[in-house]
């Protein structure tokens, strides 16, 4: 089945939102955050986030299309973020909030997204020590895969690899390191691209009325080509 990697465009946003929701349909943490499904306000925030990604030069929104049907099979956003000082991190967290999930269950968000912000801050504020001077702006940079979503029926067909290869090549060309937040399920996939684990959290979902353990892993890949 032929696929093609293309830039995500404004008319693609509704399909990207549908795809993103479908890819998280069986994610146990998301089910705990939104036990009755995502409310319209959250979908509106997702639309605003994709719209911002298309107009922000530091963000690269991508899609993979099934060329036989024209269907969007996967989408992703890569972001080039500058290294931040402590005040900048405080401001970024205040602006970023709960990542558009504010309408979900507060106790789950504070336990899950709160840790995510803290871990990202610990890792990324040290990015200057493992490289990443942007050749044009002379600012320390780090690339982050904000999201990588694939429709369930297309999983296992190499679409994620197309998106990862684009990001790895971009990072190497700029000489910047990159960071990814992964579930334990996708952990091995990212290791194949030279990422290494730097922080992990295992959560007992029973504290929020769920069952079992949920694992999140932050991985980094050092910059090349400096």
Tab-separated table of C-alpha atoms in Angstrom:
chain	number	residue	atom	x	y	z
A	1	UNK	CA	0.000	0.000	0.000
A	2	UNK	CA	1.679	3.300	-1.105
A	3	UNK	CA	2.082	6.133	1.380
A	4	UNK	CA	3.443	9.650	1.044
A	5	UNK	CA	4.808	12.041	3.672
A	6	UNK	CA	3.539	15.603	3.187
A	7	UNK	CA	3.177	18.872	5.127
A	8	UNK	CA	-0.052	19.103	7.115
A	9	UNK	CA	-2.254	21.925	5.763
A	10	UNK	CA	-5.111	23.931	7.240
A	11	UNK	CA	-7.872	21.889	5.494
A	12	UNK	CA	-6.321	18.770	7.085
A	13	UNK	CA	-6.917	19.904	10.673
A	14	UNK	CA	-10.350	18.251	11.189
A	15	UNK	CA	-8.966	14.940	9.893
A	16	UNK	CA	-5.875	15.319	12.106
A	17	UNK	CA	-8.094	15.825	15.180
A	18	UNK	CA	-10.194	12.765	14.311
A	19	UNK	CA	-7.036	10.733	13.729
A	20	UNK	CA	-5.469	11.877	16.998
A	21	UNK	CA	-8.595	10.970	18.977
A	22	UNK	CA	-8.787	7.564	17.270
A	23	UNK	CA	-5.135	6.797	18.010
A	24	UNK	CA	-5.737	7.460	21.721
A	25	UNK	CA	-9.070	5.617	21.867
A	26	UNK	CA	-7.592	2.738	23.839
A	27	UNK	CA	-5.101	4.730	25.914
A	28	UNK	CA	-5.982	3.998	29.573
A	29	UNK	CA	-4.788	7.359	30.935
A	30	UNK	CA	-6.806	9.305	28.364
A	31	UNK	CA	-9.844	7.208	29.276
A	32	UNK	CA	-9.395	8.219	32.915
A	33	UNK	CA	-8.990	11.904	31.999
A	34	UNK	CA	-12.099	11.889	29.805
A	35	UNK	CA	-14.319	9.047	31.057
A	36	UNK	CA	-17.262	10.224	28.913
A	37	UNK	CA	-15.244	11.329	25.879
A	38	UNK	CA	-13.619	14.626	24.923
A	39	UNK	CA	-15.938	17.639	25.380
A	40	UNK	CA	-16.348	20.174	22.523
A	41	UNK	CA	-14.153	22.702	24.331
A	42	UNK	CA	-11.212	20.283	24.273
A	43	UNK	CA	-11.712	19.593	20.560
A	44	UNK	CA	-11.688	23.348	19.957
A	45	UNK	CA	-8.374	23.627	21.799
A	46	UNK	CA	-6.951	20.810	19.672
A	47	UNK	CA	-8.009	22.735	16.565
A	48	UNK	CA	-6.321	25.886	17.892
A	49	UNK	CA	-3.152	23.922	18.658
A	50	UNK	CA	-2.909	22.557	15.115
A	51	UNK	CA	-3.659	26.008	13.687
A	52	UNK	CA	-0.795	27.453	15.744
A	53	UNK	CA	1.524	24.702	14.545
A	54	UNK	CA	0.866	25.663	10.923
A	55	UNK	CA	1.727	29.341	11.467
A	56	UNK	CA	4.684	28.886	13.842
A	57	UNK	CA	8.040	28.590	11.999
A	58	UNK	CA	9.472	26.581	14.900
A	59	UNK	CA	6.883	23.830	14.344
A	60	UNK	CA	6.692	21.280	11.542
A	61	UNK	CA	3.321	19.577	11.121
A	62	UNK	CA	3.382	16.456	8.955
A	63	UNK	CA	0.920	13.929	7.589
A	64	UNK	CA	1.200	10.547	5.920
A	65	UNK	CA	-1.401	9.932	3.232
A	66	UNK	CA	-2.625	6.682	1.730
A	67	UNK	CA	-2.207	7.611	-1.939
A	68	UNK	CA	-4.742	5.008	-3.051
A	69	UNK	CA	-7.612	6.358	-0.961
A	70	UNK	CA	-6.436	9.885	-0.098
A	71	UNK	CA	-7.004	9.156	3.598
A	72	UNK	CA	-4.734	10.654	6.213
A	73	UNK	CA	-3.167	7.646	7.914
A	74	UNK	CA	-0.801	9.372	10.376
A	75	UNK	CA	0.178	12.838	11.535
A	76	UNK	CA	2.800	14.413	13.755
A	77	UNK	CA	4.240	17.722	14.948
A	78	UNK	CA	7.957	18.320	15.466
A	79	UNK	CA	8.909	21.456	17.428
A	80	UNK	CA	12.230	23.280	17.712
A	81	UNK	CA	12.323	24.804	21.184
A	82	UNK	CA	14.988	27.152	22.567
A	83	UNK	CA	16.781	26.321	25.784
A	84	UNK	CA	14.953	28.136	28.612
A	85	UNK	CA	15.951	29.755	31.864
A	86	UNK	CA	13.956	29.203	35.053
A	87	UNK	CA	11.660	32.201	34.507
A	88	UNK	CA	11.052	31.146	30.908
A	89	UNK	CA	10.085	27.668	32.090
A	90	UNK	CA	7.610	29.111	34.571
A	91	UNK	CA	6.075	31.237	31.831
A	92	UNK	CA	5.953	28.332	29.359
A	93	UNK	CA	4.182	26.122	31.879
A	94	UNK	CA	1.663	28.850	32.673
A	95	UNK	CA	0.953	29.383	28.963
A	96	UNK	CA	0.953	25.682	28.133
A	97	UNK	CA	-1.150	24.716	31.123
A	98	UNK	CA	-2.517	21.208	30.831
A	99	UNK	CA	-1.850	20.907	27.122
A	100	UNK	CA	-5.454	21.551	26.125
A	101	UNK	CA	-6.749	18.888	28.514
A	102	UNK	CA	-8.058	21.308	31.162
A	103	UNK	CA	-11.596	19.977	30.866
A	104	UNK	CA	-10.542	16.529	32.035
A	105	UNK	CA	-10.415	15.146	35.559
A	106	UNK	CA	-8.199	17.469	37.566
A	107	UNK	CA	-6.727	14.825	39.884
A	108	UNK	CA	-5.524	12.721	36.947
A	109	UNK	CA	-4.132	15.728	35.095
A	110	UNK	CA	-2.178	16.973	38.096
A	111	UNK	CA	-0.688	13.528	38.674
A	112	UNK	CA	0.138	12.817	35.040
A	113	UNK	CA	0.652	16.109	33.185
A	114	UNK	CA	2.258	17.671	36.262
A	115	UNK	CA	5.000	15.027	36.256
A	116	UNK	CA	5.425	15.406	32.488
A	117	UNK	CA	6.086	19.155	32.804
A	118	UNK	CA	8.552	18.629	35.631
A	119	UNK	CA	10.474	15.916	33.789
A	120	UNK	CA	10.600	17.923	30.563
A	121	UNK	CA	11.936	20.892	32.504
A	122	UNK	CA	14.667	18.830	34.188
A	123	UNK	CA	15.783	17.287	30.906
A	124	UNK	CA	15.478	20.195	28.492
A	125	UNK	CA	17.018	22.857	30.697
A	126	UNK	CA	20.205	20.760	30.505
A	127	UNK	CA	20.067	20.488	26.713
A	128	UNK	CA	22.799	23.098	26.272
A	129	UNK	CA	25.267	20.590	27.716
A	130	UNK	CA	24.711	18.088	24.942
A	131	UNK	CA	24.740	20.413	21.972
A	132	UNK	CA	22.378	22.143	19.617
A	133	UNK	CA	23.481	25.594	18.423
A	134	UNK	CA	21.066	26.583	15.672
A	135	UNK	CA	23.305	27.542	12.685
A	136	UNK	CA	21.126	30.523	11.709
A	137	UNK	CA	20.012	32.023	15.019
A	138	UNK	CA	22.991	30.941	17.177
A	139	UNK	CA	20.486	29.945	19.872
A	140	UNK	CA	20.639	26.676	21.755
A	141	UNK	CA	17.825	24.489	20.463
A	142	UNK	CA	16.248	21.110	21.082
A	143	UNK	CA	13.806	19.281	18.816
A	144	UNK	CA	10.754	17.646	20.368
A	145	UNK	CA	8.260	15.237	18.881
A	146	UNK	CA	5.049	16.731	20.258
A	147	UNK	CA	2.849	13.983	18.917
A	148	UNK	CA	2.904	11.035	16.551
A	149	UNK	CA	-0.495	9.524	15.839
A	150	UNK	CA	-1.465	6.696	13.503
A	151	UNK	CA	-4.920	5.364	12.704
A	152	UNK	CA	-5.170	1.904	14.262
A	153	UNK	CA	-5.838	0.178	10.917
A	154	UNK	CA	-2.562	1.559	9.509
A	155	UNK	CA	-0.328	0.690	12.450
A	156	UNK	CA	2.631	-1.580	11.755
A	157	UNK	CA	3.005	-0.435	8.133
A	158	UNK	CA	6.010	1.866	8.532
A	159	UNK	CA	4.214	5.208	8.785
A	160	UNK	CA	5.814	6.084	12.107
A	161	UNK	CA	9.205	5.295	10.586
A	162	UNK	CA	8.596	7.803	7.778
A	163	UNK	CA	7.896	10.525	10.346
A	164	UNK	CA	10.832	9.547	12.562
A	165	UNK	CA	13.289	9.466	9.669
A	166	UNK	CA	12.208	12.995	8.702
A	167	UNK	CA	12.767	14.219	12.273
A	168	UNK	CA	16.117	12.481	12.709
A	169	UNK	CA	17.413	13.870	9.410
A	170	UNK	CA	16.211	17.367	10.339
A	171	UNK	CA	17.860	17.193	13.762
A	172	UNK	CA	21.140	15.970	12.320
A	173	UNK	CA	21.148	18.700	9.664
A	174	UNK	CA	20.671	21.367	12.368
A	175	UNK	CA	22.957	19.645	14.864
A	176	UNK	CA	20.325	19.736	17.609
A	177	UNK	CA	19.397	17.068	20.175
A	178	UNK	CA	15.833	15.795	20.362
A	179	UNK	CA	13.475	14.560	23.052
A	180	UNK	CA	10.473	12.233	22.969
A	181	UNK	CA	7.906	11.221	25.578
A	182	UNK	CA	6.968	7.615	24.899
A	183	UNK	CA	4.655	5.015	26.304
A	184	UNK	CA	6.304	1.771	27.309
A	185	UNK	CA	4.686	0.107	24.276
A	186	UNK	CA	6.500	2.355	21.761
A	187	UNK	CA	9.770	2.410	23.731
A	188	UNK	CA	11.615	-0.108	21.545
A	189	UNK	CA	10.593	1.723	18.368
A	190	UNK	CA	12.403	4.903	19.403
A	191	UNK	CA	15.515	3.053	20.535
A	192	UNK	CA	16.029	1.998	16.909
A	193	UNK	CA	16.600	5.647	16.005
A	194	UNK	CA	19.383	6.233	18.503
A	195	UNK	CA	17.330	7.502	21.436
A	196	UNK	CA	18.235	6.604	25.010
A	197	UNK	CA	16.116	6.615	28.131
A	198	UNK	CA	16.682	9.458	30.587
A	199	UNK	CA	13.627	9.353	32.854
A	200	UNK	CA	10.766	6.949	33.504
A	201	UNK	CA	7.615	6.980	35.586
A	202	UNK	CA	5.356	4.072	36.495
A	203	UNK	CA	1.878	5.031	37.746
A	204	UNK	CA	-0.641	2.862	39.544
A	205	UNK	CA	-3.894	3.792	37.799
A	206	UNK	CA	-5.863	2.331	40.706
A	207	UNK	CA	-5.509	5.661	42.535
A	208	UNK	CA	-7.811	7.203	39.899
A	209	UNK	CA	-10.269	4.337	39.629
A	210	UNK	CA	-8.487	2.462	36.857
A	211	UNK	CA	-6.486	-0.736	36.983
A	212	UNK	CA	-2.906	-1.752	36.261
A	213	UNK	CA	0.260	0.248	35.762
A	214	UNK	CA	0.916	2.971	33.185
A	215	UNK	CA	4.472	3.718	32.090
A	216	UNK	CA	5.873	6.871	30.508
A	217	UNK	CA	9.466	7.219	29.341
A	218	UNK	CA	11.422	10.292	28.248
A	219	UNK	CA	14.114	9.564	25.677
A	220	UNK	CA	16.748	11.828	24.119
A	221	UNK	CA	18.954	11.693	21.056
A	222	UNK	CA	22.132	13.782	21.033
A	223	UNK	CA	22.670	16.283	18.243
A	224	UNK	CA	25.009	15.530	15.362
A	225	UNK	CA	26.628	17.485	12.593
A	226	UNK	CA	27.810	20.440	14.689
